[in-house]
Coordinates of C-alpha atoms and ligand atoms in Angstrom, one line a residue:
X990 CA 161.6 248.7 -74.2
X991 CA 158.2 247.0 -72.9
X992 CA 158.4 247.2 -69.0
X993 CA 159.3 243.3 -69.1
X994 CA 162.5 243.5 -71.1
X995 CA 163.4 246.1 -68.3
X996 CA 163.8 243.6 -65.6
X997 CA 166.9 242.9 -64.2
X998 CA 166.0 239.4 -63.3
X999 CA 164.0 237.7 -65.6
X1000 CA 162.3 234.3 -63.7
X1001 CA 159.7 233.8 -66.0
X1002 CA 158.9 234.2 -70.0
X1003 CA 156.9 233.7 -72.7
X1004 CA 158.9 233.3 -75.8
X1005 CA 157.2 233.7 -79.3
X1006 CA 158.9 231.4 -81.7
X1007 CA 157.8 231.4 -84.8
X1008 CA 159.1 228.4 -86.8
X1009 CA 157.9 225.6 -83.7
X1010 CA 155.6 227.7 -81.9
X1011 CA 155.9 229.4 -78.2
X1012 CA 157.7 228.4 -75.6
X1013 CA 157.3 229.1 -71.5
X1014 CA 160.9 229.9 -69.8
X1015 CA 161.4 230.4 -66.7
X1016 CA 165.1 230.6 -64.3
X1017 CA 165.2 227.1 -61.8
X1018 CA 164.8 228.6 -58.4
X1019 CA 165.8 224.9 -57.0
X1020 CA 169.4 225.6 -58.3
X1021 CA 170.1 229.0 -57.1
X1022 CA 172.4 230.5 -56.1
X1023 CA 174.7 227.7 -56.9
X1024 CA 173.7 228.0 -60.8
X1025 CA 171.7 230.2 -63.0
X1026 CA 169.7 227.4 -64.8
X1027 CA 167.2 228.1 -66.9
X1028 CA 164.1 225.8 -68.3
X1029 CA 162.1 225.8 -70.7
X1030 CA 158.9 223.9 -71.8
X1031 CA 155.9 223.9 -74.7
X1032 CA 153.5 221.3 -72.3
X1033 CA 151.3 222.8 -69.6
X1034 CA 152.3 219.3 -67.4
X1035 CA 155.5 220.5 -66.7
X1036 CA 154.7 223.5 -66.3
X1037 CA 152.4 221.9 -63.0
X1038 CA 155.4 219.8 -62.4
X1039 CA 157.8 223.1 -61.6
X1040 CA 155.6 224.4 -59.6
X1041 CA 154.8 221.6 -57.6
X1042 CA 158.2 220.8 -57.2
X1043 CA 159.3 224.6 -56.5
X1044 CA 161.2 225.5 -59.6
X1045 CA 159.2 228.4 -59.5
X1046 CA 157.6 229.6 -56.1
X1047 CA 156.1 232.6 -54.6
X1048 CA 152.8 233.3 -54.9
X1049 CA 152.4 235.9 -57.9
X1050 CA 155.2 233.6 -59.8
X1051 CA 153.1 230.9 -59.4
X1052 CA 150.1 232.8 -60.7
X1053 CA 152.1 233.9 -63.6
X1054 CA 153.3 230.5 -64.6
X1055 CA 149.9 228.6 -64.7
X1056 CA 148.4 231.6 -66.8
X1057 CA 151.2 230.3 -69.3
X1058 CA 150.4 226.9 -68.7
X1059 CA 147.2 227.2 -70.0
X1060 CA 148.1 229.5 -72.7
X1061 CA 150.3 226.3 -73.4
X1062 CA 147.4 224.0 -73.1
X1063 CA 145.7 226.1 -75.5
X1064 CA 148.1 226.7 -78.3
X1065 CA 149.1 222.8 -78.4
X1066 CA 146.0 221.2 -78.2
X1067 CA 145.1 220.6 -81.7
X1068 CA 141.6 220.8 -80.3
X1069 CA 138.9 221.4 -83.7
X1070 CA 136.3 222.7 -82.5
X1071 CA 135.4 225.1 -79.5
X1072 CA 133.9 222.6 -77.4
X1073 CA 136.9 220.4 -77.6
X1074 CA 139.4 223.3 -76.8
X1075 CA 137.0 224.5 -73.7
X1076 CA 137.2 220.6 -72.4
X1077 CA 141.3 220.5 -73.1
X1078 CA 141.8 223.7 -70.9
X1079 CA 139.4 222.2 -68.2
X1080 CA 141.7 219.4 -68.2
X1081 CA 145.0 221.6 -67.8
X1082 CA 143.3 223.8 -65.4
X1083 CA 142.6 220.9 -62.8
X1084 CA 146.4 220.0 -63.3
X1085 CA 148.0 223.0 -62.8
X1086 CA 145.2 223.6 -59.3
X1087 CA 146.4 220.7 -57.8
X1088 CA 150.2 222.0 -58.0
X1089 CA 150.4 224.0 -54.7
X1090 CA 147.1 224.9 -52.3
X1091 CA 147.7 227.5 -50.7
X1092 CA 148.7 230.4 -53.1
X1093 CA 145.7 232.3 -53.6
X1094 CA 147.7 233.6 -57.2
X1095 CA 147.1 230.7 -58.8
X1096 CA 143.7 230.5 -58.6
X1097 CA 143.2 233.8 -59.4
X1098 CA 145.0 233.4 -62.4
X1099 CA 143.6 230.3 -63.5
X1100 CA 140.2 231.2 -63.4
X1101 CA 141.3 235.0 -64.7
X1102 CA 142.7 232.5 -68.3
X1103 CA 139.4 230.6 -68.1
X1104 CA 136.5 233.1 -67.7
X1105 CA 138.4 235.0 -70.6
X1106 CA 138.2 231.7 -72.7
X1107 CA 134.6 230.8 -72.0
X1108 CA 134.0 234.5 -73.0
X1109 CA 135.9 234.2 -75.9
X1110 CA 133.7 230.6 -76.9
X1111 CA 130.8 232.9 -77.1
X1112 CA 131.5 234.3 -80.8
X1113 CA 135.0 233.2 -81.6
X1114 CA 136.5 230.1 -82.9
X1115 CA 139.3 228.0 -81.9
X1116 CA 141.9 230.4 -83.2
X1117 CA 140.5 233.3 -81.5
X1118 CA 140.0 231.6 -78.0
X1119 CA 143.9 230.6 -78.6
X1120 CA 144.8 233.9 -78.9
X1121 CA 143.0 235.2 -76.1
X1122 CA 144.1 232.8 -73.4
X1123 CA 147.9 233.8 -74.7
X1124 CA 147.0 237.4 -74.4
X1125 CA 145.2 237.1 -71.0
X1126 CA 147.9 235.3 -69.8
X1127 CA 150.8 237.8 -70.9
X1128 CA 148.5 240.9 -69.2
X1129 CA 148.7 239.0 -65.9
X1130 CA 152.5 238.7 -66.6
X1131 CA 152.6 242.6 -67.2
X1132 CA 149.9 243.3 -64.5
X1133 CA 151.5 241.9 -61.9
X1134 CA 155.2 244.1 -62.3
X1135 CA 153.3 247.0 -62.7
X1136 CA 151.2 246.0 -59.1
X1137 CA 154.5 245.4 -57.7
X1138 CA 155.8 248.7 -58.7
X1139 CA 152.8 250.7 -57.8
X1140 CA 152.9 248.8 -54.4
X1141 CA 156.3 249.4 -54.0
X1142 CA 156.5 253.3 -54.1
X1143 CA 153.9 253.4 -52.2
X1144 CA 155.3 251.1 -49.8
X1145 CA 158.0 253.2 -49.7
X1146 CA 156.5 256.3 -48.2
X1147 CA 156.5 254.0 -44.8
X1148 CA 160.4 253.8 -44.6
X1149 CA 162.6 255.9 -43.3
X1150 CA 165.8 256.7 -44.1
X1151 CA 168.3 254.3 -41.9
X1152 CA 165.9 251.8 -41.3
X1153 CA 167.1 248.0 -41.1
X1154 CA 164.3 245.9 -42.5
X1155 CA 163.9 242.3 -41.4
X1156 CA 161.8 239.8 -43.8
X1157 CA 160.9 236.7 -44.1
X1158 CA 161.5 234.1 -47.3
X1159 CA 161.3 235.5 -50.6
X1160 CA 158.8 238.0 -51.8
X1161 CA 161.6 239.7 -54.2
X1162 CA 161.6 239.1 -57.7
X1163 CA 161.9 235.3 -57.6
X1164 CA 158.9 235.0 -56.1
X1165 CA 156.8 237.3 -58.5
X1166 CA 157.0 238.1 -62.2
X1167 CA 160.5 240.3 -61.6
X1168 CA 160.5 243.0 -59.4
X1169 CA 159.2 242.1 -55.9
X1170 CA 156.6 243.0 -53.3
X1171 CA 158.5 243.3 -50.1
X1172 CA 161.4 243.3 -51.6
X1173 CA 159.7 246.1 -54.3
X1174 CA 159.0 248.2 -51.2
X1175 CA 162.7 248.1 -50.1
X1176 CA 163.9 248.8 -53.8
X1177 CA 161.6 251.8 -54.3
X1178 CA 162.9 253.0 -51.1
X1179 CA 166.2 252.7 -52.4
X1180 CA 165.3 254.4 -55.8
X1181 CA 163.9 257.2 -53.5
X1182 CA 167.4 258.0 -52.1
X1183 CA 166.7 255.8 -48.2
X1184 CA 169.8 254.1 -46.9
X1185 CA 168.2 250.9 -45.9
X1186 CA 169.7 247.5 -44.2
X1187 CA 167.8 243.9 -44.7
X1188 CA 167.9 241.4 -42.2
X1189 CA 166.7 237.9 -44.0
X1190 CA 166.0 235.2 -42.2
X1191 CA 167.0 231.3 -43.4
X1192 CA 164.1 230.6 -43.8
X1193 CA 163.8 226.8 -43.2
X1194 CA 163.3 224.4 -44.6
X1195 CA 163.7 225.1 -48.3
X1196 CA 166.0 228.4 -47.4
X1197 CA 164.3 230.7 -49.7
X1198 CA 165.9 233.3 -47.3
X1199 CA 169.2 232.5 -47.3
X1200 CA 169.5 231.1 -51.1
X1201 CA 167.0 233.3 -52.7
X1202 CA 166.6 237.1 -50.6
X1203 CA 170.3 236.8 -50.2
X1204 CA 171.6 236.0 -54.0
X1205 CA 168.5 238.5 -55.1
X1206 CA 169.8 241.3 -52.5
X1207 CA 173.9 241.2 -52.8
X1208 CA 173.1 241.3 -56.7
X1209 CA 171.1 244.3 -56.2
X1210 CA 174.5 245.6 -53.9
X1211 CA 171.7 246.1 -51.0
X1212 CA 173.2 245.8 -47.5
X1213 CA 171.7 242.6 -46.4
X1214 CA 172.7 240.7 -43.2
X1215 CA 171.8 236.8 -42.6
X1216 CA 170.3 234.9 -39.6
X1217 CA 169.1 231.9 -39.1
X1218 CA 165.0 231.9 -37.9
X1219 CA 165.7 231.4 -34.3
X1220 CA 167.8 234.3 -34.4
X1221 CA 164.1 237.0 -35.0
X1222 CA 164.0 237.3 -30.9
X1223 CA 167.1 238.3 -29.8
X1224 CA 168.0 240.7 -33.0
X1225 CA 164.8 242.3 -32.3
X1226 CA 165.3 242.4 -28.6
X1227 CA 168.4 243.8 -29.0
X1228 CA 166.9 247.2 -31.2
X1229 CA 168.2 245.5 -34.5
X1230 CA 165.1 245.5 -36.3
X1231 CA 163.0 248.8 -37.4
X1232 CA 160.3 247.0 -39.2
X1233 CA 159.4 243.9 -40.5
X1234 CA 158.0 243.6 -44.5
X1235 CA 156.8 240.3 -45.4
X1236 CA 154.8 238.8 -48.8
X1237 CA 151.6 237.0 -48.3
X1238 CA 150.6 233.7 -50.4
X1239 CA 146.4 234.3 -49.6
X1240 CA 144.4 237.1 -47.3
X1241 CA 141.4 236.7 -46.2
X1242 CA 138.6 239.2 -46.4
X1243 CA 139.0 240.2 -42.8
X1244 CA 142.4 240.6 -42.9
X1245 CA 144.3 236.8 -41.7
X1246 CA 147.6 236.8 -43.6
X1247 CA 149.1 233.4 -45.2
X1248 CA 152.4 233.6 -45.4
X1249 CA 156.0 231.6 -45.4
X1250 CA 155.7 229.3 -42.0
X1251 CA 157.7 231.1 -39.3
X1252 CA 155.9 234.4 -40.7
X1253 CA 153.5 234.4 -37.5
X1254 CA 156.2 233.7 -34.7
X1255 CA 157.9 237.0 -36.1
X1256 CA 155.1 238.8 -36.3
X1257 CA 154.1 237.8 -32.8
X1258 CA 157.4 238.9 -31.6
X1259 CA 157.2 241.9 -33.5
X1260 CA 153.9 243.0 -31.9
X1261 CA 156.3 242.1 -28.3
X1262 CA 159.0 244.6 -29.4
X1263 CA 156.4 247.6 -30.9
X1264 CA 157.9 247.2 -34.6
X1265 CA 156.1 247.7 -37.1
X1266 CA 154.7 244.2 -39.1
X1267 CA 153.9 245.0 -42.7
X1268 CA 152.9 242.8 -45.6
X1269 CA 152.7 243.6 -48.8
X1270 CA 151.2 241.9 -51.2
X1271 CA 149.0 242.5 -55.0
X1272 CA 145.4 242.6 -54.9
X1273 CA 145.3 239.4 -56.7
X1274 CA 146.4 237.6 -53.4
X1275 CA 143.3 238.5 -51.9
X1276 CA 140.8 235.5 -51.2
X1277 CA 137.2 237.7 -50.5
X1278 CA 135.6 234.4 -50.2
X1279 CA 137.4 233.4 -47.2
X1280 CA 137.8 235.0 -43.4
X1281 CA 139.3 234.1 -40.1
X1282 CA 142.2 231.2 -40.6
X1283 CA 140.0 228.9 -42.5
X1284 CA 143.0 229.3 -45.5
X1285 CA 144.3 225.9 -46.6
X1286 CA 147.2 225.2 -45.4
X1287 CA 149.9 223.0 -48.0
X1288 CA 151.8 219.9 -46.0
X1289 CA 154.8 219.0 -47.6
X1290 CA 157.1 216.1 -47.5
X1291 CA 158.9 215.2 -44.4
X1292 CA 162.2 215.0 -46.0
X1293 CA 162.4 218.7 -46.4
X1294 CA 162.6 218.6 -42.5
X1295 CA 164.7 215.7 -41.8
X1296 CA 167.3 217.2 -44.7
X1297 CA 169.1 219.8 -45.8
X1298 CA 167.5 220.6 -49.1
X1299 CA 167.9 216.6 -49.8
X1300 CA 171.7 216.8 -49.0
X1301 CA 172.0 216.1 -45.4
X1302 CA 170.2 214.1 -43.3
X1303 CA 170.2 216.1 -40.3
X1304 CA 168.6 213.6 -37.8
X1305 CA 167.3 209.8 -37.4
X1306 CA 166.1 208.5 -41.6
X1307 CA 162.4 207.8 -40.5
X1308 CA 161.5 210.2 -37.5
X1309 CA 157.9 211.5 -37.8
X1310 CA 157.7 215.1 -39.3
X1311 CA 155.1 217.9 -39.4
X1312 CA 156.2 220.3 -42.4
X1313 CA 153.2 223.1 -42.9
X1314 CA 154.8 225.5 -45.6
X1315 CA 153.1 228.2 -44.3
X1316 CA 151.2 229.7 -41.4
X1317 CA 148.6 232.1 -40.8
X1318 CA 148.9 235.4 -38.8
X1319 CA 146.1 236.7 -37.5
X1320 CA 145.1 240.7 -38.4
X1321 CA 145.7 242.1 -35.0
X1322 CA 149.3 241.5 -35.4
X1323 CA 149.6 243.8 -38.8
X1324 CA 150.3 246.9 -38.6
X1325 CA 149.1 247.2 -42.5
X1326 CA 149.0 246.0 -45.7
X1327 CA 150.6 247.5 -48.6
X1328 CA 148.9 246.6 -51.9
X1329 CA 148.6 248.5 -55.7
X1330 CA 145.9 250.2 -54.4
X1331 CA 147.0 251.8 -51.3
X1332 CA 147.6 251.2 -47.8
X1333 CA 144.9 249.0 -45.8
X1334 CA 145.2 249.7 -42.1
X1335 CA 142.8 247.6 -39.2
X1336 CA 140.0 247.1 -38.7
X1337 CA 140.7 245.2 -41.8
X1338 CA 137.0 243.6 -42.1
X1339 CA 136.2 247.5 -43.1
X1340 CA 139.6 248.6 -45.2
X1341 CA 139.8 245.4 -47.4
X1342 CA 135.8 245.9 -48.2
X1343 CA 136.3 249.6 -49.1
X1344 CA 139.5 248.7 -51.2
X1345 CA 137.8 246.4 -53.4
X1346 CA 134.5 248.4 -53.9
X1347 CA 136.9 251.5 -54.4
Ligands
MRU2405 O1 156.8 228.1 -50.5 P1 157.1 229.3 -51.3 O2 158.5 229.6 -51.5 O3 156.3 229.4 -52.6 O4 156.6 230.5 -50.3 C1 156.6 231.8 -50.7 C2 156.2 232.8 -49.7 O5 155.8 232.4 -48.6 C3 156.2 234.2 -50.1 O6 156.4 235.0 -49.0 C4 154.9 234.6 -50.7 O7 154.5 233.7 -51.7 C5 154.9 236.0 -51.2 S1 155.9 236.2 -52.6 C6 155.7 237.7 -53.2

């Protein structure tokens, strides 16, 4: 069994069908935990679409699914020659980039698909460039579970039996290609014989706490207890909290940490109550092009705010919002970051360096 047909929750896959050619798959995480839907598409555009529109989220999913996008764009193009295939993927590639800014996995990804088709233009045809994109796109697919594991045992050697863990969104396997960064740390912990608790937070607007940790966790039969974000403070004032594991969506070279918004306010409180702030998080969310908080930050619509997930309007219909998806938390407020690679501890500017070169 390939170590993708061992996941327990599959959110995204690449389905090889013979008779009308592949198809990209991936589980709606809009609808859960109401309903397991599942989606499927053989055009890169809607592929852009779910993302934008947060049928798939988190940043390594999002990674994941535009690789497939453009292994989509490939195989349908019905490009004839090399030039006109390079130009076709050009085209998907500036679709699927505009989808969601902040996520450092997508770009990664992208340009990971695109270098390997240029490469490929050098001394292969359209076939072979076709067949390289798929391929490329199906290692990141494998890559990133195997990151996640890797991260997550070695995540693990930082918990301690009886711990409660408090985190932030969704960095389980919803948010990656199926087994989790945060939430890998606190399943290899598990597999290693630690009792541990999970605090999740709501997480608002979209609730990826509350809908997605939540459904992801009592599936799992993890102890998992909910609170809304305002809550952080007071459970952590009152000794509640032993450490805090979050994902990331982009760190910077020096060590600033994007991350669900409301990530920085518990890591600031965190630093107040002496508990421990982890993030963990693949290599591939690394930006070494960027430092300090100069990460771009995604704005989203301002019914998010005024509603419940569409639902409810919770206040007056055309009240001015601000809705930032995420915020940035500064490196001398993490305690470390857990990646495949190992443990990076401050000063950051000299750990992330020596990780890379390493
Ligand atoms: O807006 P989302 O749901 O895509 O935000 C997701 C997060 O902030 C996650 O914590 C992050 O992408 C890491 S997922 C392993």
């Amino acid at each position: 069994m390939s170590i993708l047909e061992k996941l327990r929750v599959k959110p995204l896959e690449w389905i090889e069908d013979k008779l009308d050619g592949p198809v990209f798959r991936w589980l709606d995480t809009r609808q859960l935990p109401w309903e397991e839907v599942y989606r499927e598409t053989r055009d890169y555009r809607r592929v852009a679409q779910a993302i934008k529109t947060m049928e798939i989220r988190g940043a390594p999913a999002i990674g994941v699914a535009a690789a497939y996008g453009l292994a989509l764009a490939a195989y349908y193009s019905e490009a004839r020659s090399v030039d006109e295939l390079l130009a076709r993927l050009e085209e998907a590639y500036k679709v699927l980039a505009s989808t969601r800014p902040t996520a450092y996995n997508l770009f990664w990804a992208l340009n990971r698909v695109m270098s390997k088709a240029r490469e490929a233009a050098k001394h292969k045809g359209v076939d072979g460039i076709v067949r390289e994109v798929i391929e490329e796109a199906k290692k990141i697919h494998i890559e990133d579970v195997e990151a996640n594991i890797k991260l997550g045992k070695i995540g693990a050697k930082l918990i301690e039996d009886g711990d409660t863990i408090l985190t932030h969104c969704n960095a389980g396997a919803l948010a990656t290609a199926g087994y989790g960064t945060a939430e890998g740390v606190m399943r290899a912990a598990i597999e290693e014989g630690k009792r541990i608790k999970v605090i999740a937070t709501e997480t608002r607007p979209l609730l990826q706490g509350a809908r997605l940790t939540v459904w992801e966790l009592v599936k799992e039969g993890i102890e998992v207890r909910l609170i809304t974000d305002n809550m952080v403070g007071y459970v952590m004032y009152k000794g509640l909290v032993d450490k805090v594991i979050v994902g990331a969506d982009r760190i910077t070279v020096d060590g600033y940490v994007a991350n669900k918004i409301g990530t920085y306010t518990i890591a600031v409180l965190a630093y107040r109550h002496r508990i421990p702030f982890y993030v963990a998080a693949p290599t591939s969310t690394f930006d070494l092009s960027l430092e300090g908080d100069s990460i771009p930050i995604e704005e989203r619509e301002a019914d998010e705010v005024r509603t419940i997930l569409g639902k409810l309007l919770i206040t007056v219909p055309d009240v001015p919002v601000y809705n930032p998806a995420f915020d940035i938390t500064p490196p001398e407020l993490v305690t470390a970051i857990i990646t495949e690679r190992g443990i990076v501890t401050p000063p950051y500017t000299q750990s992330i360096r020596k990780l890379f070169k390493d």
